[in-house]
Amino acid sequence: NAGVTQTPKFQVLKTGQSMTLQCAQDMNHEYMSWYRQDPGMGLRLIHYSVGAGITDQGEVPNGYNVSRSTTEDFPLRLLSAAPSQTSVYFCASSSQGFYGYTFGSGTRLTVV
Amino acid sequence: KNEVEQSPQNLTAQEGEFITINCSYSVGISALHWLQQHPGGGIVSLFMLSSGKKKHGRLIATINIQEKHSSLHITASHPRDSAVYICAVRPYNTDKLIFGTGTRLQVFP
Protein backbone atom coordinates (compact mmCIF):
# COMPACT_ATOMS: atom_id res chain seq x y z
CA ASN A 1 0.00 0.00 0.00
CA ALA A 2 1.15 3.53 -0.74
CA GLY A 3 2.16 5.54 2.25
CA VAL A 4 4.94 6.27 4.68
CA THR A 5 6.98 3.33 5.93
CA GLN A 6 8.83 3.84 9.18
CA THR A 7 11.24 1.36 10.75
CA PRO A 8 11.85 0.05 13.31
CA LYS A 9 8.62 0.08 15.36
CA PHE A 10 10.41 -0.40 18.66
CA GLN A 11 14.01 0.13 19.74
CA VAL A 12 15.93 0.10 22.99
CA LEU A 13 19.30 1.84 23.04
CA LYS A 14 21.96 2.31 25.64
CA THR A 15 23.13 5.82 26.43
CA GLY A 16 25.78 6.86 23.93
CA GLN A 17 24.77 4.46 21.18
CA SER A 18 23.87 5.73 17.75
CA MET A 19 21.13 4.60 15.42
CA THR A 20 19.14 5.58 12.36
CA LEU A 21 15.36 5.67 12.13
CA GLN A 22 14.29 4.99 8.58
CA CYS A 23 11.45 6.75 6.75
CA ALA A 24 10.40 6.11 3.17
CA GLN A 25 7.40 7.31 1.15
CA ASP A 26 6.21 6.25 -2.28
CA MET A 27 3.83 9.13 -3.04
CA ASN A 28 6.44 11.43 -4.60
CA HIS A 29 5.84 13.95 -1.83
CA GLU A 30 8.23 16.90 -1.71
CA TYR A 31 7.82 17.63 2.00
CA MET A 32 8.99 15.23 4.70
CA SER A 33 9.36 15.80 8.41
CA TRP A 34 10.24 14.14 11.70
CA TYR A 35 8.38 14.72 14.96
CA ARG A 36 8.68 13.46 18.48
CA GLN A 37 5.71 12.91 20.75
CA ASP A 38 6.10 13.07 24.51
CA PRO A 39 3.40 12.65 27.19
CA GLY A 40 1.43 15.84 27.82
CA MET A 41 3.00 17.66 24.89
CA GLY A 42 1.99 18.15 21.30
CA LEU A 43 4.03 16.69 18.49
CA ARG A 44 7.22 18.70 18.09
CA LEU A 45 9.11 19.15 14.85
CA ILE A 46 12.70 17.88 14.84
CA HIS A 47 13.82 18.37 11.24
CA TYR A 48 12.11 18.77 7.91
CA SER A 49 12.84 18.79 4.19
CA VAL A 50 11.09 20.51 1.30
CA GLY A 51 12.85 18.43 -1.34
CA ALA A 52 15.86 16.28 -2.13
CA GLY A 53 19.07 17.93 -0.96
CA ILE A 54 17.26 20.46 1.26
CA THR A 55 16.83 20.08 5.01
CA ASP A 56 16.17 22.48 7.86
CA GLN A 57 15.85 22.44 11.60
CA GLY A 58 12.61 22.37 13.48
CA GLU A 59 11.80 23.15 17.08
CA VAL A 60 13.94 20.46 18.78
CA PRO A 61 16.86 19.54 16.47
CA ASN A 62 19.67 19.04 19.01
CA GLY A 63 21.08 15.52 19.04
CA TYR A 64 19.57 14.59 15.67
CA ASN A 65 20.82 14.69 12.10
CA VAL A 66 18.97 14.22 8.82
CA SER A 67 19.74 14.00 5.13
CA ARG A 68 17.56 13.86 2.01
CA SER A 69 19.50 12.32 -0.85
CA THR A 70 16.35 11.10 -2.63
CA THR A 71 12.72 12.21 -2.73
CA GLU A 72 11.65 8.92 -1.17
CA ASP A 73 13.89 8.63 1.89
CA PHE A 74 14.39 10.82 4.93
CA PRO A 75 16.38 9.03 7.68
CA LEU A 76 16.78 10.46 11.18
CA ARG A 77 20.08 9.80 12.92
CA LEU A 78 20.66 9.86 16.66
CA LEU A 79 24.36 10.53 17.07
CA SER A 80 24.81 9.68 20.75
CA ALA A 81 21.55 8.61 22.39
CA ALA A 82 20.51 10.18 25.68
CA PRO A 83 17.64 9.24 28.04
CA SER A 84 15.99 12.57 27.13
CA GLN A 85 15.51 11.17 23.62
CA THR A 86 13.18 8.48 24.90
CA SER A 87 10.02 9.24 22.93
CA VAL A 88 7.75 8.15 20.12
CA TYR A 89 8.98 9.37 16.75
CA PHE A 90 6.80 9.98 13.72
CA CYS A 91 7.76 10.65 10.14
CA ALA A 92 5.28 12.46 7.88
CA SER A 93 5.10 13.55 4.28
CA SER A 94 2.99 15.97 2.30
CA SER A 95 2.66 17.08 -1.27
CA GLN A 96 3.33 20.63 -2.38
CA GLY A 97 0.39 22.67 -1.16
CA PHE A 98 0.16 20.68 2.09
CA TYR A 99 -3.36 19.49 1.42
CA GLY A 100 -2.91 16.65 3.86
CA TYR A 101 -0.22 14.86 5.77
CA THR A 102 0.52 11.13 5.72
CA PHE A 103 2.15 9.79 8.86
CA GLY A 104 4.25 6.73 9.44
CA SER A 105 3.22 4.26 12.13
CA GLY A 106 5.74 5.57 14.62
CA THR A 107 8.88 4.32 16.38
CA ARG A 108 8.87 3.88 20.14
CA LEU A 109 12.43 4.53 21.30
CA THR A 110 13.69 3.91 24.81
CA VAL A 111 17.17 5.03 25.84
CA VAL A 112 18.46 3.44 29.03
CA LYS B 1 0.87 29.99 26.60
CA ASN B 2 0.81 27.46 23.77
CA GLU B 3 0.12 28.81 20.30
CA VAL B 4 -2.49 26.07 19.79
CA GLU B 5 -4.88 25.26 22.61
CA GLN B 6 -7.42 22.45 22.56
CA SER B 7 -10.37 21.86 24.83
CA PRO B 8 -11.37 19.75 26.51
CA GLN B 9 -8.26 17.67 27.22
CA ASN B 10 -10.38 14.62 27.99
CA LEU B 11 -13.91 13.80 26.95
CA THR B 12 -16.15 10.85 27.68
CA ALA B 13 -19.45 10.25 25.94
CA GLN B 14 -22.18 7.69 25.56
CA GLU B 15 -22.69 6.12 22.17
CA GLY B 16 -24.93 8.31 20.02
CA GLU B 17 -24.00 11.61 21.63
CA PHE B 18 -22.97 14.69 19.65
CA ILE B 19 -19.32 15.57 20.33
CA THR B 20 -17.56 18.93 19.98
CA ILE B 21 -13.81 19.46 20.30
CA ASN B 22 -12.43 22.99 20.18
CA CYS B 23 -9.16 24.44 18.94
CA SER B 24 -7.96 28.02 19.42
CA TYR B 25 -4.75 29.43 18.02
CA SER B 26 -2.88 32.68 18.36
CA VAL B 27 -0.98 33.04 15.07
CA GLY B 28 -2.00 33.90 11.54
CA ILE B 29 -2.35 30.70 9.57
CA SER B 30 -2.46 29.35 6.05
CA ALA B 31 -4.34 26.23 7.10
CA LEU B 32 -5.56 24.19 10.04
CA HIS B 33 -5.49 20.41 10.21
CA TRP B 34 -7.45 17.95 12.30
CA LEU B 35 -5.77 14.61 12.93
CA GLN B 36 -6.88 11.42 14.64
CA GLN B 37 -4.50 9.24 16.64
CA HIS B 38 -5.76 5.72 17.22
CA PRO B 39 -5.18 3.83 20.48
CA GLY B 40 -2.50 1.83 18.64
CA GLY B 41 -0.62 5.07 17.94
CA GLY B 42 -1.17 5.62 14.22
CA ILE B 43 -2.01 9.16 13.08
CA VAL B 44 -4.51 9.86 10.31
CA SER B 45 -5.22 13.20 8.68
CA LEU B 46 -8.96 14.00 8.87
CA PHE B 47 -9.36 17.52 7.50
CA MET B 48 -7.45 20.49 6.18
CA LEU B 49 -9.29 23.81 6.48
CA SER B 50 -8.49 27.32 5.40
CA SER B 51 -12.06 28.64 5.65
CA GLY B 52 -15.64 27.58 6.21
CA LYS B 53 -16.70 24.04 6.87
CA LYS B 54 -15.95 20.51 5.70
CA LYS B 55 -17.88 17.30 6.24
CA HIS B 56 -16.83 13.68 5.90
CA GLY B 57 -19.32 11.09 7.04
CA ARG B 58 -20.19 11.81 10.67
CA LEU B 59 -17.33 14.27 11.08
CA ILE B 60 -17.73 18.00 10.56
CA ALA B 61 -14.97 20.58 10.89
CA THR B 62 -15.47 24.33 10.97
CA ILE B 63 -13.09 27.25 11.17
CA ASN B 64 -13.53 30.94 11.96
CA ILE B 65 -10.40 32.71 10.75
CA GLN B 66 -11.31 36.05 12.33
CA GLU B 67 -11.81 34.48 15.76
CA LYS B 68 -8.84 32.09 15.31
CA HIS B 69 -11.00 29.13 16.30
CA SER B 70 -11.94 25.76 14.88
CA SER B 71 -14.28 23.02 16.02
CA LEU B 72 -14.48 19.33 15.21
CA HIS B 73 -17.91 17.77 15.61
CA ILE B 74 -18.79 14.08 15.65
CA THR B 75 -22.44 13.24 15.15
CA ALA B 76 -23.93 9.99 16.46
CA SER B 77 -20.69 9.03 18.21
CA HIS B 78 -19.61 5.40 18.29
CA PRO B 79 -17.06 3.50 20.40
CA ARG B 80 -14.82 3.23 17.33
CA ASP B 81 -14.49 7.05 17.44
CA SER B 82 -12.47 6.65 20.64
CA ALA B 83 -9.10 8.22 19.88
CA VAL B 84 -6.99 11.31 20.46
CA TYR B 85 -7.97 14.19 18.19
CA ILE B 86 -5.20 16.64 17.40
CA CYS B 87 -5.43 20.15 15.99
CA ALA B 88 -2.44 21.56 14.09
CA VAL B 89 -1.90 24.88 12.33
CA ARG B 90 0.44 25.95 9.58
CA PRO B 91 1.41 29.60 10.16
CA TYR B 92 1.71 31.98 7.23
CA ASN B 93 4.86 31.67 5.14
CA THR B 94 6.15 28.53 6.84
CA ASP B 95 6.31 24.87 5.98
CA LYS B 96 5.91 23.87 9.63
CA LEU B 97 3.00 22.63 11.70
CA ILE B 98 2.33 23.64 15.31
CA PHE B 99 0.36 21.02 17.20
CA GLY B 100 -2.08 21.14 20.06
CA THR B 101 -1.70 18.60 22.84
CA GLY B 102 -4.76 16.67 21.73
CA THR B 103 -8.19 15.76 23.09
CA ARG B 104 -8.65 12.21 24.32
CA LEU B 105 -12.16 10.98 23.48
CA GLN B 106 -13.69 7.84 24.91
CA VAL B 107 -17.11 6.74 23.70
CA PHE B 108 -18.84 4.06 25.74
CA PRO B 109 -21.56 1.73 24.48
PDB file of C-alpha atoms in Angstrom:
ATOM      1  CA  ASN A   1       0.000   0.000   0.000  1.00  0.00           C
ATOM      2  CA  ALA A   2       1.148   3.530  -0.743  1.00  0.00           C
ATOM      3  CA  GLY A   3       2.158   5.543   2.246  1.00  0.00           C
ATOM      4  CA  VAL A   4       4.944   6.270   4.682  1.00  0.00           C
ATOM      5  CA  THR A   5       6.985   3.335   5.935  1.00  0.00           C
ATOM      6  CA  GLN A   6       8.826   3.839   9.184  1.00  0.00           C
ATOM      7  CA  THR A   7      11.237   1.359  10.751  1.00  0.00           C
ATOM      8  CA  PRO A   8      11.852   0.048  13.314  1.00  0.00           C
ATOM      9  CA  LYS A   9       8.618   0.084  15.360  1.00  0.00           C
ATOM     10  CA  PHE A  10      10.412  -0.402  18.664  1.00  0.00           C
ATOM     11  CA  GLN A  11      14.013   0.129  19.738  1.00  0.00           C
ATOM     12  CA  VAL A  12      15.926   0.103  22.992  1.00  0.00           C
ATOM     13  CA  LEU A  13      19.303   1.841  23.038  1.00  0.00           C
ATOM     14  CA  LYS A  14      21.957   2.307  25.644  1.00  0.00           C
ATOM     15  CA  THR A  15      23.129   5.819  26.432  1.00  0.00           C
ATOM     16  CA  GLY A  16      25.777   6.856  23.930  1.00  0.00           C
ATOM     17  CA  GLN A  17      24.766   4.456  21.182  1.00  0.00           C
ATOM     18  CA  SER A  18      23.868   5.727  17.749  1.00  0.00           C
ATOM     19  CA  MET A  19      21.125   4.599  15.420  1.00  0.00           C
ATOM     20  CA  THR A  20      19.140   5.583  12.360  1.00  0.00           C
ATOM     21  CA  LEU A  21      15.364   5.675  12.132  1.00  0.00           C
ATOM     22  CA  GLN A  22      14.286   4.992   8.582  1.00  0.00           C
ATOM     23  CA  CYS A  23      11.451   6.748   6.753  1.00  0.00           C
ATOM     24  CA  ALA A  24      10.401   6.108   3.167  1.00  0.00           C
ATOM     25  CA  GLN A  25       7.404   7.308   1.151  1.00  0.00           C
ATOM     26  CA  ASP A  26       6.206   6.249  -2.282  1.00  0.00           C
ATOM     27  CA  MET A  27       3.832   9.130  -3.039  1.00  0.00           C
ATOM     28  CA  ASN A  28       6.443  11.434  -4.601  1.00  0.00           C
ATOM     29  CA  HIS A  29       5.837  13.953  -1.834  1.00  0.00           C
ATOM     30  CA  GLU A  30       8.227  16.896  -1.710  1.00  0.00           C
ATOM     31  CA  TYR A  31       7.816  17.632   2.000  1.00  0.00           C
ATOM     32  CA  MET A  32       8.988  15.231   4.698  1.00  0.00           C
ATOM     33  CA  SER A  33       9.361  15.804   8.408  1.00  0.00           C
ATOM     34  CA  TRP A  34      10.239  14.144  11.699  1.00  0.00           C
ATOM     35  CA  TYR A  35       8.379  14.721  14.962  1.00  0.00           C
ATOM     36  CA  ARG A  36       8.682  13.461  18.477  1.00  0.00           C
ATOM     37  CA  GLN A  37       5.706  12.908  20.753  1.00  0.00           C
ATOM     38  CA  ASP A  38       6.095  13.071  24.512  1.00  0.00           C
ATOM     39  CA  PRO A  39       3.400  12.653  27.188  1.00  0.00           C
ATOM     40  CA  GLY A  40       1.433  15.841  27.824  1.00  0.00           C
ATOM     41  CA  MET A  41       3.001  17.659  24.892  1.00  0.00           C
ATOM     42  CA  GLY A  42       1.988  18.145  21.304  1.00  0.00           C
ATOM     43  CA  LEU A  43       4.028  16.691  18.492  1.00  0.00           C
ATOM     44  CA  ARG A  44       7.221  18.696  18.095  1.00  0.00           C
ATOM     45  CA  LEU A  45       9.109  19.149  14.855  1.00  0.00           C
ATOM     46  CA  ILE A  46      12.696  17.876  14.843  1.00  0.00           C
ATOM     47  CA  HIS A  47      13.820  18.372  11.235  1.00  0.00           C
ATOM     48  CA  TYR A  48      12.112  18.769   7.909  1.00  0.00           C
ATOM     49  CA  SER A  49      12.842  18.787   4.188  1.00  0.00           C
ATOM     50  CA  VAL A  50      11.090  20.513   1.297  1.00  0.00           C
ATOM     51  CA  GLY A  51      12.852  18.433  -1.341  1.00  0.00           C
ATOM     52  CA  ALA A  52      15.856  16.280  -2.133  1.00  0.00           C
ATOM     53  CA  GLY A  53      19.067  17.931  -0.959  1.00  0.00           C
ATOM     54  CA  ILE A  54      17.259  20.465   1.255  1.00  0.00           C
ATOM     55  CA  THR A  55      16.833  20.076   5.013  1.00  0.00           C
ATOM     56  CA  ASP A  56      16.172  22.479   7.857  1.00  0.00           C
ATOM     57  CA  GLN A  57      15.853  22.441  11.603  1.00  0.00           C
ATOM     58  CA  GLY A  58      12.615  22.374  13.480  1.00  0.00           C
ATOM     59  CA  GLU A  59      11.798  23.145  17.077  1.00  0.00           C
ATOM     60  CA  VAL A  60      13.939  20.458  18.783  1.00  0.00           C
ATOM     61  CA  PRO A  61      16.861  19.541  16.468  1.00  0.00           C
ATOM     62  CA  ASN A  62      19.671  19.045  19.006  1.00  0.00           C
ATOM     63  CA  GLY A  63      21.085  15.522  19.039  1.00  0.00           C
ATOM     64  CA  TYR A  64      19.568  14.591  15.670  1.00  0.00           C
ATOM     65  CA  ASN A  65      20.819  14.693  12.098  1.00  0.00           C
ATOM     66  CA  VAL A  66      18.966  14.218   8.824  1.00  0.00           C
ATOM     67  CA  SER A  67      19.739  14.001   5.132  1.00  0.00           C
ATOM     68  CA  ARG A  68      17.559  13.860   2.012  1.00  0.00           C
ATOM     69  CA  SER A  69      19.495  12.325  -0.845  1.00  0.00           C
ATOM     70  CA  THR A  70      16.355  11.096  -2.635  1.00  0.00           C
ATOM     71  CA  THR A  71      12.723  12.211  -2.733  1.00  0.00           C
ATOM     72  CA  GLU A  72      11.653   8.918  -1.165  1.00  0.00           C
ATOM     73  CA  ASP A  73      13.890   8.626   1.886  1.00  0.00           C
ATOM     74  CA  PHE A  74      14.395  10.821   4.931  1.00  0.00           C
ATOM     75  CA  PRO A  75      16.377   9.034   7.675  1.00  0.00           C
ATOM     76  CA  LEU A  76      16.783  10.463  11.177  1.00  0.00           C
ATOM     77  CA  ARG A  77      20.084   9.804  12.920  1.00  0.00           C
ATOM     78  CA  LEU A  78      20.659   9.857  16.656  1.00  0.00           C
ATOM     79  CA  LEU A  79      24.359  10.529  17.066  1.00  0.00           C
ATOM     80  CA  SER A  80      24.806   9.680  20.753  1.00  0.00           C
ATOM     81  CA  ALA A  81      21.554   8.610  22.386  1.00  0.00           C
ATOM     82  CA  ALA A  82      20.512  10.180  25.683  1.00  0.00           C
ATOM     83  CA  PRO A  83      17.643   9.245  28.041  1.00  0.00           C
ATOM     84  CA  SER A  84      15.987  12.572  27.127  1.00  0.00           C
ATOM     85  CA  GLN A  85      15.507  11.170  23.622  1.00  0.00           C
ATOM     86  CA  THR A  86      13.178   8.484  24.897  1.00  0.00           C
ATOM     87  CA  SER A  87      10.025   9.236  22.935  1.00  0.00           C
ATOM     88  CA  VAL A  88       7.745   8.151  20.121  1.00  0.00           C
ATOM     89  CA  TYR A  89       8.975   9.367  16.747  1.00  0.00           C
ATOM     90  CA  PHE A  90       6.800   9.983  13.717  1.00  0.00           C
ATOM     91  CA  CYS A  91       7.762  10.654  10.145  1.00  0.00           C
ATOM     92  CA  ALA A  92       5.283  12.457   7.883  1.00  0.00           C
ATOM     93  CA  SER A  93       5.097  13.551   4.282  1.00  0.00           C
ATOM     94  CA  SER A  94       2.986  15.967   2.302  1.00  0.00           C
ATOM     95  CA  SER A  95       2.657  17.079  -1.265  1.00  0.00           C
ATOM     96  CA  GLN A  96       3.335  20.632  -2.385  1.00  0.00           C
ATOM     97  CA  GLY A  97       0.386  22.665  -1.161  1.00  0.00           C
ATOM     98  CA  PHE A  98       0.156  20.684   2.088  1.00  0.00           C
ATOM     99  CA  TYR A  99      -3.357  19.490   1.422  1.00  0.00           C
ATOM    100  CA  GLY A 100      -2.906  16.647   3.863  1.00  0.00           C
ATOM    101  CA  TYR A 101      -0.220  14.859   5.771  1.00  0.00           C
ATOM    102  CA  THR A 102       0.523  11.131   5.720  1.00  0.00           C
ATOM    103  CA  PHE A 103       2.153   9.794   8.862  1.00  0.00           C
ATOM    104  CA  GLY A 104       4.255   6.728   9.436  1.00  0.00           C
ATOM    105  CA  SER A 105       3.220   4.262  12.135  1.00  0.00           C
ATOM    106  CA  GLY A 106       5.745   5.570  14.625  1.00  0.00           C
ATOM    107  CA  THR A 107       8.882   4.320  16.381  1.00  0.00           C
ATOM    108  CA  ARG A 108       8.868   3.880  20.136  1.00  0.00           C
ATOM    109  CA  LEU A 109      12.434   4.531  21.297  1.00  0.00           C
ATOM    110  CA  THR A 110      13.691   3.911  24.807  1.00  0.00           C
ATOM    111  CA  VAL A 111      17.169   5.029  25.842  1.00  0.00           C
ATOM    112  CA  VAL A 112      18.457   3.440  29.035  1.00  0.00           C
TER     113      VAL A 112
ATOM    114  CA  LYS B   1       0.872  29.989  26.605  1.00  0.00           C
ATOM    115  CA  ASN B   2       0.808  27.456  23.769  1.00  0.00           C
ATOM    116  CA  GLU B   3       0.123  28.808  20.300  1.00  0.00           C
ATOM    117  CA  VAL B   4      -2.486  26.074  19.793  1.00  0.00           C
ATOM    118  CA  GLU B   5      -4.882  25.265  22.613  1.00  0.00           C
ATOM    119  CA  GLN B   6      -7.415  22.454  22.563  1.00  0.00           C
ATOM    120  CA  SER B   7     -10.373  21.858  24.825  1.00  0.00           C
ATOM    121  CA  PRO B   8     -11.366  19.745  26.514  1.00  0.00           C
ATOM    122  CA  GLN B   9      -8.260  17.669  27.224  1.00  0.00           C
ATOM    123  CA  ASN B  10     -10.377  14.623  27.994  1.00  0.00           C
ATOM    124  CA  LEU B  11     -13.907  13.804  26.955  1.00  0.00           C
ATOM    125  CA  THR B  12     -16.152  10.852  27.683  1.00  0.00           C
ATOM    126  CA  ALA B  13     -19.446  10.253  25.941  1.00  0.00           C
ATOM    127  CA  GLN B  14     -22.181   7.693  25.556  1.00  0.00           C
ATOM    128  CA  GLU B  15     -22.693   6.124  22.170  1.00  0.00           C
ATOM    129  CA  GLY B  16     -24.926   8.311  20.024  1.00  0.00           C
ATOM    130  CA  GLU B  17     -24.001  11.610  21.630  1.00  0.00           C
ATOM    131  CA  PHE B  18     -22.966  14.690  19.649  1.00  0.00           C
ATOM    132  CA  ILE B  19     -19.319  15.572  20.332  1.00  0.00           C
ATOM    133  CA  THR B  20     -17.564  18.926  19.981  1.00  0.00           C
ATOM    134  CA  ILE B  21     -13.813  19.465  20.301  1.00  0.00           C
ATOM    135  CA  ASN B  22     -12.433  22.991  20.176  1.00  0.00           C
ATOM    136  CA  CYS B  23      -9.160  24.437  18.943  1.00  0.00           C
ATOM    137  CA  SER B  24      -7.959  28.021  19.421  1.00  0.00           C
ATOM    138  CA  TYR B  25      -4.745  29.432  18.018  1.00  0.00           C
ATOM    139  CA  SER B  26      -2.878  32.677  18.363  1.00  0.00           C
ATOM    140  CA  VAL B  27      -0.980  33.042  15.071  1.00  0.00           C
ATOM    141  CA  GLY B  28      -2.004  33.904  11.537  1.00  0.00           C
ATOM    142  CA  ILE B  29      -2.350  30.704   9.572  1.00  0.00           C
ATOM    143  CA  SER B  30      -2.456  29.352   6.049  1.00  0.00           C
ATOM    144  CA  ALA B  31      -4.338  26.230   7.095  1.00  0.00           C
ATOM    145  CA  LEU B  32      -5.564  24.190  10.038  1.00  0.00           C
ATOM    146  CA  HIS B  33      -5.489  20.412  10.213  1.00  0.00           C
ATOM    147  CA  TRP B  34      -7.452  17.947  12.296  1.00  0.00           C
ATOM    148  CA  LEU B  35      -5.771  14.608  12.933  1.00  0.00           C
ATOM    149  CA  GLN B  36      -6.883  11.417  14.642  1.00  0.00           C
ATOM    150  CA  GLN B  37      -4.497   9.244  16.642  1.00  0.00           C
ATOM    151  CA  HIS B  38      -5.761   5.725  17.220  1.00  0.00           C
ATOM    152  CA  PRO B  39      -5.177   3.828  20.480  1.00  0.00           C
ATOM    153  CA  GLY B  40      -2.500   1.834  18.638  1.00  0.00           C
ATOM    154  CA  GLY B  41      -0.619   5.073  17.940  1.00  0.00           C
ATOM    155  CA  GLY B  42      -1.168   5.616  14.217  1.00  0.00           C
ATOM    156  CA  ILE B  43      -2.014   9.158  13.083  1.00  0.00           C
ATOM    157  CA  VAL B  44      -4.508   9.862  10.311  1.00  0.00           C
ATOM    158  CA  SER B  45      -5.217  13.196   8.678  1.00  0.00           C
ATOM    159  CA  LEU B  46      -8.955  14.005   8.870  1.00  0.00           C
ATOM    160  CA  PHE B  47      -9.357  17.517   7.501  1.00  0.00           C
ATOM    161  CA  MET B  48      -7.454  20.485   6.180  1.00  0.00           C
ATOM    162  CA  LEU B  49      -9.292  23.812   6.479  1.00  0.00           C
ATOM    163  CA  SER B  50      -8.493  27.316   5.404  1.00  0.00           C
ATOM    164  CA  SER B  51     -12.056  28.638   5.647  1.00  0.00           C
ATOM    165  CA  GLY B  52     -15.640  27.580   6.215  1.00  0.00           C
ATOM    166  CA  LYS B  53     -16.701  24.040   6.868  1.00  0.00           C
ATOM    167  CA  LYS B  54     -15.953  20.511   5.703  1.00  0.00           C
ATOM    168  CA  LYS B  55     -17.881  17.298   6.242  1.00  0.00           C
ATOM    169  CA  HIS B  56     -16.834  13.684   5.899  1.00  0.00           C
ATOM    170  CA  GLY B  57     -19.317  11.090   7.040  1.00  0.00           C
ATOM    171  CA  ARG B  58     -20.187  11.813  10.671  1.00  0.00           C
ATOM    172  CA  LEU B  59     -17.326  14.268  11.084  1.00  0.00           C
ATOM    173  CA  ILE B  60     -17.734  18.004  10.558  1.00  0.00           C
ATOM    174  CA  ALA B  61     -14.968  20.584  10.894  1.00  0.00           C
ATOM    175  CA  THR B  62     -15.466  24.328  10.971  1.00  0.00           C
ATOM    176  CA  ILE B  63     -13.094  27.251  11.171  1.00  0.00           C
ATOM    177  CA  ASN B  64     -13.531  30.942  11.955  1.00  0.00           C
ATOM    178  CA  ILE B  65     -10.402  32.707  10.754  1.00  0.00           C
ATOM    179  CA  GLN B  66     -11.313  36.053  12.333  1.00  0.00           C
ATOM    180  CA  GLU B  67     -11.806  34.477  15.758  1.00  0.00           C
ATOM    181  CA  LYS B  68      -8.836  32.086  15.312  1.00  0.00           C
ATOM    182  CA  HIS B  69     -10.997  29.132  16.303  1.00  0.00           C
ATOM    183  CA  SER B  70     -11.938  25.763  14.884  1.00  0.00           C
ATOM    184  CA  SER B  71     -14.283  23.017  16.021  1.00  0.00           C
ATOM    185  CA  LEU B  72     -14.477  19.332  15.214  1.00  0.00           C
ATOM    186  CA  HIS B  73     -17.912  17.774  15.608  1.00  0.00           C
ATOM    187  CA  ILE B  74     -18.790  14.085  15.653  1.00  0.00           C
ATOM    188  CA  THR B  75     -22.436  13.239  15.151  1.00  0.00           C
ATOM    189  CA  ALA B  76     -23.927   9.987  16.461  1.00  0.00           C
ATOM    190  CA  SER B  77     -20.692   9.031  18.212  1.00  0.00           C
ATOM    191  CA  HIS B  78     -19.612   5.398  18.294  1.00  0.00           C
ATOM    192  CA  PRO B  79     -17.062   3.500  20.403  1.00  0.00           C
ATOM    193  CA  ARG B  80     -14.821   3.228  17.328  1.00  0.00           C
ATOM    194  CA  ASP B  81     -14.489   7.046  17.445  1.00  0.00           C
ATOM    195  CA  SER B  82     -12.467   6.651  20.645  1.00  0.00           C
ATOM    196  CA  ALA B  83      -9.099   8.218  19.880  1.00  0.00           C
ATOM    197  CA  VAL B  84      -6.995  11.311  20.463  1.00  0.00           C
ATOM    198  CA  TYR B  85      -7.967  14.194  18.192  1.00  0.00           C
ATOM    199  CA  ILE B  86      -5.197  16.640  17.395  1.00  0.00           C
ATOM    200  CA  CYS B  87      -5.431  20.151  15.990  1.00  0.00           C
ATOM    201  CA  ALA B  88      -2.435  21.558  14.092  1.00  0.00           C
ATOM    202  CA  VAL B  89      -1.905  24.875  12.333  1.00  0.00           C
ATOM    203  CA  ARG B  90       0.439  25.953   9.584  1.00  0.00           C
ATOM    204  CA  PRO B  91       1.414  29.603  10.163  1.00  0.00           C
ATOM    205  CA  TYR B  92       1.706  31.984   7.228  1.00  0.00           C
ATOM    206  CA  ASN B  93       4.865  31.668   5.140  1.00  0.00           C
ATOM    207  CA  THR B  94       6.146  28.529   6.841  1.00  0.00           C
ATOM    208  CA  ASP B  95       6.306  24.870   5.981  1.00  0.00           C
ATOM    209  CA  LYS B  96       5.913  23.869   9.627  1.00  0.00           C
ATOM    210  CA  LEU B  97       3.005  22.629  11.705  1.00  0.00           C
ATOM    211  CA  ILE B  98       2.328  23.636  15.307  1.00  0.00           C
ATOM    212  CA  PHE B  99       0.359  21.022  17.203  1.00  0.00           C
ATOM    213  CA  GLY B 100      -2.081  21.142  20.062  1.00  0.00           C
ATOM    214  CA  THR B 101      -1.702  18.599  22.843  1.00  0.00           C
ATOM    215  CA  GLY B 102      -4.764  16.669  21.731  1.00  0.00           C
ATOM    216  CA  THR B 103      -8.189  15.761  23.091  1.00  0.00           C
ATOM    217  CA  ARG B 104      -8.652  12.207  24.324  1.00  0.00           C
ATOM    218  CA  LEU B 105     -12.158  10.984  23.483  1.00  0.00           C
ATOM    219  CA  GLN B 106     -13.690   7.839  24.909  1.00  0.00           C
ATOM    220  CA  VAL B 107     -17.106   6.740  23.703  1.00  0.00           C
ATOM    221  CA  PHE B 108     -18.838   4.064  25.745  1.00  0.00           C
ATOM    222  CA  PRO B 109     -21.559   1.725  24.482  1.00  0.00           C
TER     223      PRO B 109
END
